[in-house]
Amino acid sequence: MQWIARSDYRQDEASLLQAARRMGSGAAIRLARKSFHRQLLGAWTGEPRNGPAIHRSRYLLAAMDQPLWTPSGERIARANLTRFIAEARASGAPVDGFSALYRWSVERPEEFWPLLWRFTGVVAERLSDGREWEAVATGLDRMAPPDPERGPQWFLGARLNFAENLLRRRDHHEALVFWNERGRQRRLTYAELRREVARVAAALRDSGVGVGDRVAGYLPNLPETVVAMLATASLGAVWSSCSPDFGANGVLDRFGQIAPKVLFCADGYRYAGKEIDSLGRVREVIARIESIERVVVVPYLRDRPDLATLPRSVAWDRFSAPTPAPYQPSFVPLPFDHPLYVMYSSGTTGLPKCMVHGAGGTLVQHLKELVLHTDLGPDDRIFYFTTCGWMMWNWLVSSLAVGATVVLYDGAAFAPARALLWDMAQAERLTVFGTSAKYLALAEKEGLEPARSHELSALRAVLSTGSPLAAHSFDYVYRSVKRDLHLASISGGTDIISCFALGNPIAPVWRGELQTRGLGMAVDVFGADGRPVRGEAGELVCTRPFPSMPVAFWNDPDGAKYRSAYFEVYSGVWRHGDWAELTAHDGLVIEGRSDATLNPGGVRIGTAEIYRQVEQLPEVLESLVVGQEWKEDVRIVLFVRLREGDVLDEALRDRIRQRIREHASPHHVPRKVIQVNDIPRTISGKITELAVRETIHGRPVRNLDALANPASLEFFRALPELTT
């Protein structure tokens, strides 16, 4: 093989840069190192390792490792995070930038969290001696389920009300705007929202709801859902919600554990142009949960739904009938860790775990993420594509604490019009557009180009979560949505009702990477020996306590369920269950769930490494990959759902395998590639690799009610393709 001539070098440089753009920045660096340390530096040719070759290698490495977006100096100067860094420095913290701020926030949480409290203006009672709290924290050396005596506990003695913090704004600025598949439906100002909350809270109080009682919502993403939650929180009761696409058994698995006193529901919901009745399932639920004393029905499909056969029911407008005098809400002050929400695990491996989140921890964590990591302010208009059965609904609604306008949407993402969400973004002049990685991937497949078709001058940030955002989706956003935009891929979970890794509005965005670990979150990646690793994937962990840890699991008096969920793999360390890698930019790449990690021939592979390659092929709408136990080893099996009219023939199989081999590695190449019509997913929309893995091995899937489309699993049973 001859040494590459200059013209060939230029051609090779272009091809490698093109390949790098299809990969994440970390993968691009690895590609450059492998190719140039062999090719340009003579390992393949015998060419002496001379200066020009080294220069070219360094040039290409630098060219490939460029950010997709860098905030302007003006943007950095006006960011909330920049002001917070200045306040931290003024307080005596050794902080000269974000990296130092992150280190300080983790090493000195007793200083970081009080500064955040004051910076975001948390509303709370003061003690009789004028202090805000008795102690910032206790038990910070103990990473374990919170214990009243041993900790960890935060802001001891502080008393606050979550709803009061979200309703601190009282003027005629828009608080909520509601859209569905038919367009904009309703607006509520902060003044109107406060009055609505006051009326519903009074009705709940008259119904016997008080501190610690549970109130459940089986509701679409409506303004009434927000009102009911805030009314519940204002009384010190505990809110829990499911989206209306849950079947009756899925609802019973959740609400049946917590014994709610009041159930809010709607008469139905709309999805993809269809009207779906909810009252039949509600009837079944209330027949089997004896604790429910009152059912409040929101008329959504019809103005006057027939409630004659629904026991203990009352229509929303009768329940919260306005009174002659304008109501103003009252707020019960409660301890920092008083229960606010009960959230649920997916339930795919058994009965869903009920995670109890405290009011104070949820509030300060959301304020941190919204104000500092998202740069949200009172003039912003924020949207997240979510149902009220996903924690992103809770996160979105907390934007009210900043005084921003929250835009709600209920319905399908692409029906009845493919670009409906971008129509909404333009009409409402959204500044923050939140969605899922799957939506962005499908929008690219659908050929949506809102940068050309819509006026998005107000839009400054796009957030993505739910699954790892593939590198090509980063390209899509900057190519087809907007060039000057903060794209933040974020990751956390219902377990913490927040994020472990998310955006940094004053730092560059690197292709395929989550920008930063969350402030105050001691996030690390552990190898097989339980020690931190860099430059390779491992278990995502958190090594120190943080305020939004669940205060408890429901019906878990000795904490056994809580410990089993997070603390049994590493002593004194929270293991989150994600397979991740810390990058050279101090960002994160999430490779998928660690319990779904593939292990062919002893090589551990994250499922996202395969998805991000396969789903770039235009024929593939989505895919699911599992490991099949085979001949004392594991072989990779890839299932693909194709565009309508496309068929998986040998030519397409070869292209899929070739792309994976070239852009991941030979270890990633699936032994079997099989076409499917549907891919099983949870009700929150996440594909469920574990359910498919159990099914192909003939093992039972414990809780089919956790799946949105359980019938889809039938295809995977006794597949003949997997017997050879």
PDB file of N, CA and C in Angstrom, residues 287-360:
ATOM      1  N   ALA A 287     -64.933   0.408  41.271  1.00  0.00           N
ATOM      2  CA  ALA A 287     -65.558  -0.772  41.868  1.00  0.00           C
ATOM      3  C   ALA A 287     -64.551  -1.598  42.658  1.00  0.00           C
ATOM      4  N   ARG A 288     -63.259  -1.435  42.340  1.00  0.00           N
ATOM      5  CA  ARG A 288     -62.234  -2.281  42.963  1.00  0.00           C
ATOM      6  C   ARG A 288     -61.310  -1.524  43.908  1.00  0.00           C
ATOM      7  N   ILE A 289     -61.438  -0.194  43.989  1.00  0.00           N
ATOM      8  CA  ILE A 289     -60.666   0.579  44.973  1.00  0.00           C
ATOM      9  C   ILE A 289     -61.662   1.197  45.946  1.00  0.00           C
ATOM     10  N   GLU A 290     -61.821   0.560  47.080  1.00  0.00           N
ATOM     11  CA  GLU A 290     -62.870   0.952  48.023  1.00  0.00           C
ATOM     12  C   GLU A 290     -62.620   2.305  48.660  1.00  0.00           C
ATOM     13  N   SER A 291     -61.359   2.765  48.658  1.00  0.00           N
ATOM     14  CA  SER A 291     -61.046   4.026  49.334  1.00  0.00           C
ATOM     15  C   SER A 291     -61.600   5.241  48.607  1.00  0.00           C
ATOM     16  N   ILE A 292     -61.927   5.102  47.316  1.00  0.00           N
ATOM     17  CA  ILE A 292     -62.370   6.259  46.527  1.00  0.00           C
ATOM     18  C   ILE A 292     -63.776   6.674  46.957  1.00  0.00           C
ATOM     19  N   GLU A 293     -63.867   7.867  47.534  1.00  0.00           N
ATOM     20  CA  GLU A 293     -65.142   8.377  48.026  1.00  0.00           C
ATOM     21  C   GLU A 293     -65.821   9.320  47.042  1.00  0.00           C
ATOM     22  N   ARG A 294     -65.052   9.914  46.149  1.00  0.00           N
ATOM     23  CA  ARG A 294     -65.606  10.892  45.223  1.00  0.00           C
ATOM     24  C   ARG A 294     -64.879  10.773  43.884  1.00  0.00           C
ATOM     25  N   VAL A 295     -65.643  10.810  42.784  1.00  0.00           N
ATOM     26  CA  VAL A 295     -65.087  10.782  41.429  1.00  0.00           C
ATOM     27  C   VAL A 295     -65.494  12.081  40.745  1.00  0.00           C
ATOM     28  N   VAL A 296     -64.507  12.864  40.343  1.00  0.00           N
ATOM     29  CA  VAL A 296     -64.764  14.150  39.701  1.00  0.00           C
ATOM     30  C   VAL A 296     -64.446  14.003  38.217  1.00  0.00           C
ATOM     31  N   VAL A 297     -65.452  14.232  37.363  1.00  0.00           N
ATOM     32  CA  VAL A 297     -65.326  13.971  35.934  1.00  0.00           C
ATOM     33  C   VAL A 297     -65.206  15.285  35.161  1.00  0.00           C
ATOM     34  N   VAL A 298     -64.113  15.417  34.412  1.00  0.00           N
ATOM     35  CA  VAL A 298     -63.909  16.579  33.548  1.00  0.00           C
ATOM     36  C   VAL A 298     -64.576  16.289  32.204  1.00  0.00           C
ATOM     37  N   PRO A 299     -65.496  17.132  31.749  1.00  0.00           N
ATOM     38  CA  PRO A 299     -66.129  16.916  30.441  1.00  0.00           C
ATOM     39  C   PRO A 299     -65.181  17.350  29.321  1.00  0.00           C
ATOM     40  N   TYR A 300     -64.589  16.396  28.643  1.00  0.00           N
ATOM     41  CA  TYR A 300     -63.625  16.700  27.585  1.00  0.00           C
ATOM     42  C   TYR A 300     -64.176  16.354  26.202  1.00  0.00           C
ATOM     43  N   LEU A 301     -64.727  15.161  26.049  1.00  0.00           N
ATOM     44  CA  LEU A 301     -65.301  14.782  24.759  1.00  0.00           C
ATOM     45  C   LEU A 301     -66.679  15.394  24.554  1.00  0.00           C
ATOM     46  N   ARG A 302     -67.447  15.482  25.645  1.00  0.00           N
ATOM     47  CA  ARG A 302     -68.807  16.009  25.569  1.00  0.00           C
ATOM     48  C   ARG A 302     -69.045  17.025  26.683  1.00  0.00           C
ATOM     49  N   ASP A 303     -69.885  17.990  26.406  1.00  0.00           N
ATOM     50  CA  ASP A 303     -70.165  19.031  27.396  1.00  0.00           C
ATOM     51  C   ASP A 303     -70.857  18.457  28.626  1.00  0.00           C
ATOM     52  N   ARG A 304     -71.749  17.471  28.425  1.00  0.00           N
ATOM     53  CA  ARG A 304     -72.522  16.891  29.526  1.00  0.00           C
ATOM     54  C   ARG A 304     -72.449  15.364  29.465  1.00  0.00           C
ATOM     55  N   PRO A 305     -71.363  14.766  29.871  1.00  0.00           N
ATOM     56  CA  PRO A 305     -71.288  13.301  29.831  1.00  0.00           C
ATOM     57  C   PRO A 305     -72.302  12.678  30.785  1.00  0.00           C
ATOM     58  N   ASP A 306     -72.797  11.516  30.408  1.00  0.00           N
ATOM     59  CA  ASP A 306     -73.797  10.815  31.213  1.00  0.00           C
ATOM     60  C   ASP A 306     -73.100  10.125  32.380  1.00  0.00           C
ATOM     61  N   LEU A 307     -73.375  10.593  33.600  1.00  0.00           N
ATOM     62  CA  LEU A 307     -72.739  10.050  34.801  1.00  0.00           C
ATOM     63  C   LEU A 307     -73.717   9.233  35.644  1.00  0.00           C
ATOM     64  N   ALA A 308     -74.864   8.931  35.085  1.00  0.00           N
ATOM     65  CA  ALA A 308     -75.915   8.271  35.876  1.00  0.00           C
ATOM     66  C   ALA A 308     -75.484   6.915  36.403  1.00  0.00           C
ATOM     67  N   THR A 309     -74.651   6.216  35.642  1.00  0.00           N
ATOM     68  CA  THR A 309     -74.235   4.863  36.067  1.00  0.00           C
ATOM     69  C   THR A 309     -72.847   4.843  36.683  1.00  0.00           C
ATOM     70  N   LEU A 310     -72.313   6.024  36.978  1.00  0.00           N
ATOM     71  CA  LEU A 310     -70.970   6.100  37.576  1.00  0.00           C
ATOM     72  C   LEU A 310     -71.111   6.469  39.049  1.00  0.00           C
ATOM     73  N   PRO A 311     -70.931   5.516  39.951  1.00  0.00           N
ATOM     74  CA  PRO A 311     -71.160   5.792  41.380  1.00  0.00           C
ATOM     75  C   PRO A 311     -70.238   6.886  41.924  1.00  0.00           C
ATOM     76  N   ARG A 312     -70.775   7.636  42.874  1.00  0.00           N
ATOM     77  CA  ARG A 312     -70.020   8.639  43.635  1.00  0.00           C
ATOM     78  C   ARG A 312     -69.403   9.719  42.741  1.00  0.00           C
ATOM     79  N   SER A 313     -70.004   9.957  41.574  1.00  0.00           N
ATOM     80  CA  SER A 313     -69.401  10.881  40.611  1.00  0.00           C
ATOM     81  C   SER A 313     -70.093  12.237  40.626  1.00  0.00           C
ATOM     82  N   VAL A 314     -69.334  13.231  40.206  1.00  0.00           N
ATOM     83  CA  VAL A 314     -69.845  14.579  40.065  1.00  0.00           C
ATOM     84  C   VAL A 314     -69.065  15.243  38.939  1.00  0.00           C
ATOM     85  N   ALA A 315     -69.732  16.086  38.163  1.00  0.00           N
ATOM     86  CA  ALA A 315     -69.059  16.798  37.080  1.00  0.00           C
ATOM     87  C   ALA A 315     -68.147  17.879  37.652  1.00  0.00           C
ATOM     88  N   TRP A 316     -67.083  18.166  36.933  1.00  0.00           N
ATOM     89  CA  TRP A 316     -66.079  19.145  37.366  1.00  0.00           C
ATOM     90  C   TRP A 316     -66.700  20.485  37.722  1.00  0.00           C
ATOM     91  N   ASP A 317     -67.588  20.998  36.858  1.00  0.00           N
ATOM     92  CA  ASP A 317     -68.116  22.342  37.105  1.00  0.00           C
ATOM     93  C   ASP A 317     -69.025  22.383  38.327  1.00  0.00           C
ATOM     94  N   ARG A 318     -69.688  21.272  38.650  1.00  0.00           N
ATOM     95  CA  ARG A 318     -70.500  21.229  39.864  1.00  0.00           C
ATOM     96  C   ARG A 318     -69.625  21.060  41.098  1.00  0.00           C
ATOM     97  N   PHE A 319     -68.553  20.294  40.968  1.00  0.00           N
ATOM     98  CA  PHE A 319     -67.653  20.064  42.102  1.00  0.00           C
ATOM     99  C   PHE A 319     -66.982  21.364  42.531  1.00  0.00           C
ATOM    100  N   SER A 320     -66.556  22.150  41.557  1.00  0.00           N
ATOM    101  CA  SER A 320     -65.820  23.381  41.862  1.00  0.00           C
ATOM    102  C   SER A 320     -66.618  24.611  41.467  1.00  0.00           C
ATOM    103  N   ALA A 321     -67.904  24.585  41.771  1.00  0.00           N
ATOM    104  CA  ALA A 321     -68.784  25.687  41.370  1.00  0.00           C
ATOM    105  C   ALA A 321     -68.292  27.008  41.928  1.00  0.00           C
ATOM    106  N   PRO A 322     -68.234  28.065  41.097  1.00  0.00           N
ATOM    107  CA  PRO A 322     -67.776  29.370  41.584  1.00  0.00           C
ATOM    108  C   PRO A 322     -68.727  29.956  42.617  1.00  0.00           C
ATOM    109  N   THR A 323     -68.165  30.707  43.517  1.00  0.00           N
ATOM    110  CA  THR A 323     -68.950  31.370  44.557  1.00  0.00           C
ATOM    111  C   THR A 323     -69.002  32.864  44.269  1.00  0.00           C
ATOM    112  N   PRO A 324     -69.900  33.571  44.882  1.00  0.00           N
ATOM    113  CA  PRO A 324     -69.999  35.015  44.607  1.00  0.00           C
ATOM    114  C   PRO A 324     -68.705  35.763  44.912  1.00  0.00           C
ATOM    115  N   ALA A 325     -68.054  35.430  45.995  1.00  0.00           N
ATOM    116  CA  ALA A 325     -66.810  36.115  46.349  1.00  0.00           C
ATOM    117  C   ALA A 325     -65.636  35.448  45.641  1.00  0.00           C
ATOM    118  N   PRO A 326     -64.705  36.229  45.067  1.00  0.00           N
ATOM    119  CA  PRO A 326     -63.551  35.624  44.390  1.00  0.00           C
ATOM    120  C   PRO A 326     -62.661  34.888  45.401  1.00  0.00           C
ATOM    121  N   TYR A 327     -62.380  33.675  45.107  1.00  0.00           N
ATOM    122  CA  TYR A 327     -61.553  32.861  45.985  1.00  0.00           C
ATOM    123  C   TYR A 327     -60.081  33.211  45.791  1.00  0.00           C
ATOM    124  N   GLN A 328     -59.338  33.160  46.864  1.00  0.00           N
ATOM    125  CA  GLN A 328     -57.882  33.178  46.817  1.00  0.00           C
ATOM    126  C   GLN A 328     -57.404  31.942  47.559  1.00  0.00           C
ATOM    127  N   PRO A 329     -56.406  31.258  47.028  1.00  0.00           N
ATOM    128  CA  PRO A 329     -55.989  30.005  47.662  1.00  0.00           C
ATOM    129  C   PRO A 329     -55.301  30.244  48.999  1.00  0.00           C
ATOM    130  N   SER A 330     -55.432  29.269  49.869  1.00  0.00           N
ATOM    131  CA  SER A 330     -54.640  29.249  51.105  1.00  0.00           C
ATOM    132  C   SER A 330     -53.725  28.043  51.023  1.00  0.00           C
ATOM    133  N   PHE A 331     -52.588  28.138  51.687  1.00  0.00           N
ATOM    134  CA  PHE A 331     -51.563  27.115  51.535  1.00  0.00           C
ATOM    135  C   PHE A 331     -51.125  26.607  52.902  1.00  0.00           C
ATOM    136  N   VAL A 332     -51.121  25.292  53.061  1.00  0.00           N
ATOM    137  CA  VAL A 332     -50.698  24.675  54.313  1.00  0.00           C
ATOM    138  C   VAL A 332     -49.175  24.541  54.304  1.00  0.00           C
ATOM    139  N   PRO A 333     -48.468  25.212  55.234  1.00  0.00           N
ATOM    140  CA  PRO A 333     -47.006  25.050  55.279  1.00  0.00           C
ATOM    141  C   PRO A 333     -46.625  23.695  55.874  1.00  0.00           C
ATOM    142  N   LEU A 334     -45.651  23.038  55.242  1.00  0.00           N
ATOM    143  CA  LEU A 334     -45.310  21.664  55.602  1.00  0.00           C
ATOM    144  C   LEU A 334     -43.801  21.477  55.609  1.00  0.00           C
ATOM    145  N   PRO A 335     -43.307  20.429  56.268  1.00  0.00           N
ATOM    146  CA  PRO A 335     -41.864  20.174  56.266  1.00  0.00           C
ATOM    147  C   PRO A 335     -41.323  19.981  54.853  1.00  0.00           C
ATOM    148  N   PHE A 336     -40.042  20.218  54.697  1.00  0.00           N
ATOM    149  CA  PHE A 336     -39.373  20.136  53.397  1.00  0.00           C
ATOM    150  C   PHE A 336     -39.601  18.783  52.731  1.00  0.00           C
ATOM    151  N   ASP A 337     -39.570  17.701  53.497  1.00  0.00           N
ATOM    152  CA  ASP A 337     -39.682  16.367  52.910  1.00  0.00           C
ATOM    153  C   ASP A 337     -41.101  15.812  52.960  1.00  0.00           C
ATOM    154  N   HIS A 338     -42.097  16.673  53.162  1.00  0.00           N
ATOM    155  CA  HIS A 338     -43.481  16.198  53.173  1.00  0.00           C
ATOM    156  C   HIS A 338     -43.833  15.624  51.804  1.00  0.00           C
ATOM    157  N   PRO A 339     -44.507  14.469  51.745  1.00  0.00           N
ATOM    158  CA  PRO A 339     -44.836  13.852  50.456  1.00  0.00           C
ATOM    159  C   PRO A 339     -45.674  14.764  49.559  1.00  0.00           C
ATOM    160  N   LEU A 340     -45.273  14.837  48.305  1.00  0.00           N
ATOM    161  CA  LEU A 340     -45.967  15.635  47.294  1.00  0.00           C
ATOM    162  C   LEU A 340     -46.559  14.752  46.211  1.00  0.00           C
ATOM    163  N   TYR A 341     -45.716  13.878  45.632  1.00  0.00           N
ATOM    164  CA  TYR A 341     -46.119  13.015  44.527  1.00  0.00           C
ATOM    165  C   TYR A 341     -45.850  11.558  44.878  1.00  0.00           C
ATOM    166  N   VAL A 342     -46.691  10.664  44.355  1.00  0.00           N
ATOM    167  CA  VAL A 342     -46.338   9.252  44.247  1.00  0.00           C
ATOM    168  C   VAL A 342     -46.167   8.964  42.766  1.00  0.00           C
ATOM    169  N   MET A 343     -44.963   8.540  42.396  1.00  0.00           N
ATOM    170  CA  MET A 343     -44.635   8.193  41.016  1.00  0.00           C
ATOM    171  C   MET A 343     -44.436   6.681  40.933  1.00  0.00           C
ATOM    172  N   TYR A 344     -44.454   6.155  39.713  1.00  0.00           N
ATOM    173  CA  TYR A 344     -44.434   4.704  39.560  1.00  0.00           C
ATOM    174  C   TYR A 344     -43.340   4.257  38.597  1.00  0.00           C
ATOM    175  N   SER A 345     -42.726   3.114  38.922  1.00  0.00           N
ATOM    176  CA  SER A 345     -41.839   2.474  37.957  1.00  0.00           C
ATOM    177  C   SER A 345     -42.687   1.892  36.836  1.00  0.00           C
ATOM    178  N   SER A 346     -42.032   1.437  35.782  1.00  0.00           N
ATOM    179  CA  SER A 346     -42.776   0.976  34.608  1.00  0.00           C
ATOM    180  C   SER A 346     -43.620  -0.246  34.893  1.00  0.00           C
ATOM    181  N   GLY A 347     -43.198  -1.079  35.840  1.00  0.00           N
ATOM    182  CA  GLY A 347     -43.974  -2.257  36.181  1.00  0.00           C
ATOM    183  C   GLY A 347     -43.818  -3.411  35.218  1.00  0.00           C
ATOM    184  N   THR A 348     -42.794  -3.371  34.348  1.00  0.00           N
ATOM    185  CA  THR A 348     -42.638  -4.451  33.376  1.00  0.00           C
ATOM    186  C   THR A 348     -42.088  -5.721  34.005  1.00  0.00           C
ATOM    187  N   THR A 349     -41.540  -5.643  35.215  1.00  0.00           N
ATOM    188  CA  THR A 349     -41.011  -6.844  35.873  1.00  0.00           C
ATOM    189  C   THR A 349     -41.818  -7.210  37.114  1.00  0.00           C
ATOM    190  N   GLY A 350     -43.010  -6.662  37.270  1.00  0.00           N
ATOM    191  CA  GLY A 350     -43.845  -6.958  38.422  1.00  0.00           C
ATOM    192  C   GLY A 350     -44.701  -5.763  38.755  1.00  0.00           C
ATOM    193  N   LEU A 351     -45.313  -5.774  39.924  1.00  0.00           N
ATOM    194  CA  LEU A 351     -46.146  -4.663  40.345  1.00  0.00           C
ATOM    195  C   LEU A 351     -45.306  -3.384  40.388  1.00  0.00           C
ATOM    196  N   PRO A 352     -45.800  -2.265  39.847  1.00  0.00           N
ATOM    197  CA  PRO A 352     -44.997  -1.040  39.837  1.00  0.00           C
ATOM    198  C   PRO A 352     -44.579  -0.625  41.249  1.00  0.00           C
ATOM    199  N   LYS A 353     -43.337  -0.168  41.361  1.00  0.00           N
ATOM    200  CA  LYS A 353     -42.869   0.392  42.633  1.00  0.00           C
ATOM    201  C   LYS A 353     -43.434   1.801  42.762  1.00  0.00           C
ATOM    202  N   CYS A 354     -43.876   2.142  43.974  1.00  0.00           N
ATOM    203  CA  CYS A 354     -44.469   3.456  44.251  1.00  0.00           C
ATOM    204  C   CYS A 354     -43.422   4.320  44.947  1.00  0.00           C
ATOM    205  N   MET A 355     -42.904   5.300  44.225  1.00  0.00           N
ATOM    206  CA  MET A 355     -41.855   6.165  44.752  1.00  0.00           C
ATOM    207  C   MET A 355     -42.471   7.463  45.263  1.00  0.00           C
ATOM    208  N   VAL A 356     -42.218   7.782  46.517  1.00  0.00           N
ATOM    209  CA  VAL A 356     -42.788   8.972  47.144  1.00  0.00           C
ATOM    210  C   VAL A 356     -41.760  10.095  47.076  1.00  0.00           C
ATOM    211  N   HIS A 357     -42.128  11.182  46.419  1.00  0.00           N
ATOM    212  CA  HIS A 357     -41.220  12.321  46.288  1.00  0.00           C
ATOM    213  C   HIS A 357     -41.697  13.475  47.161  1.00  0.00           C
ATOM    214  N   GLY A 358     -40.737  14.114  47.836  1.00  0.00           N
ATOM    215  CA  GLY A 358     -41.043  15.196  48.747  1.00  0.00           C
ATOM    216  C   GLY A 358     -41.218  16.530  48.036  1.00  0.00           C
ATOM    217  N   ALA A 359     -41.983  17.414  48.666  1.00  0.00           N
ATOM    218  CA  ALA A 359     -42.284  18.718  48.067  1.00  0.00           C
ATOM    219  C   ALA A 359     -41.036  19.574  47.915  1.00  0.00           C
ATOM    220  N   GLY A 360     -40.228  19.645  48.965  1.00  0.00           N
ATOM    221  CA  GLY A 360     -39.059  20.519  48.920  1.00  0.00           C
ATOM    222  C   GLY A 360     -38.004  20.031  47.956  1.00  0.00           C
TER     223      GLY A 360
END
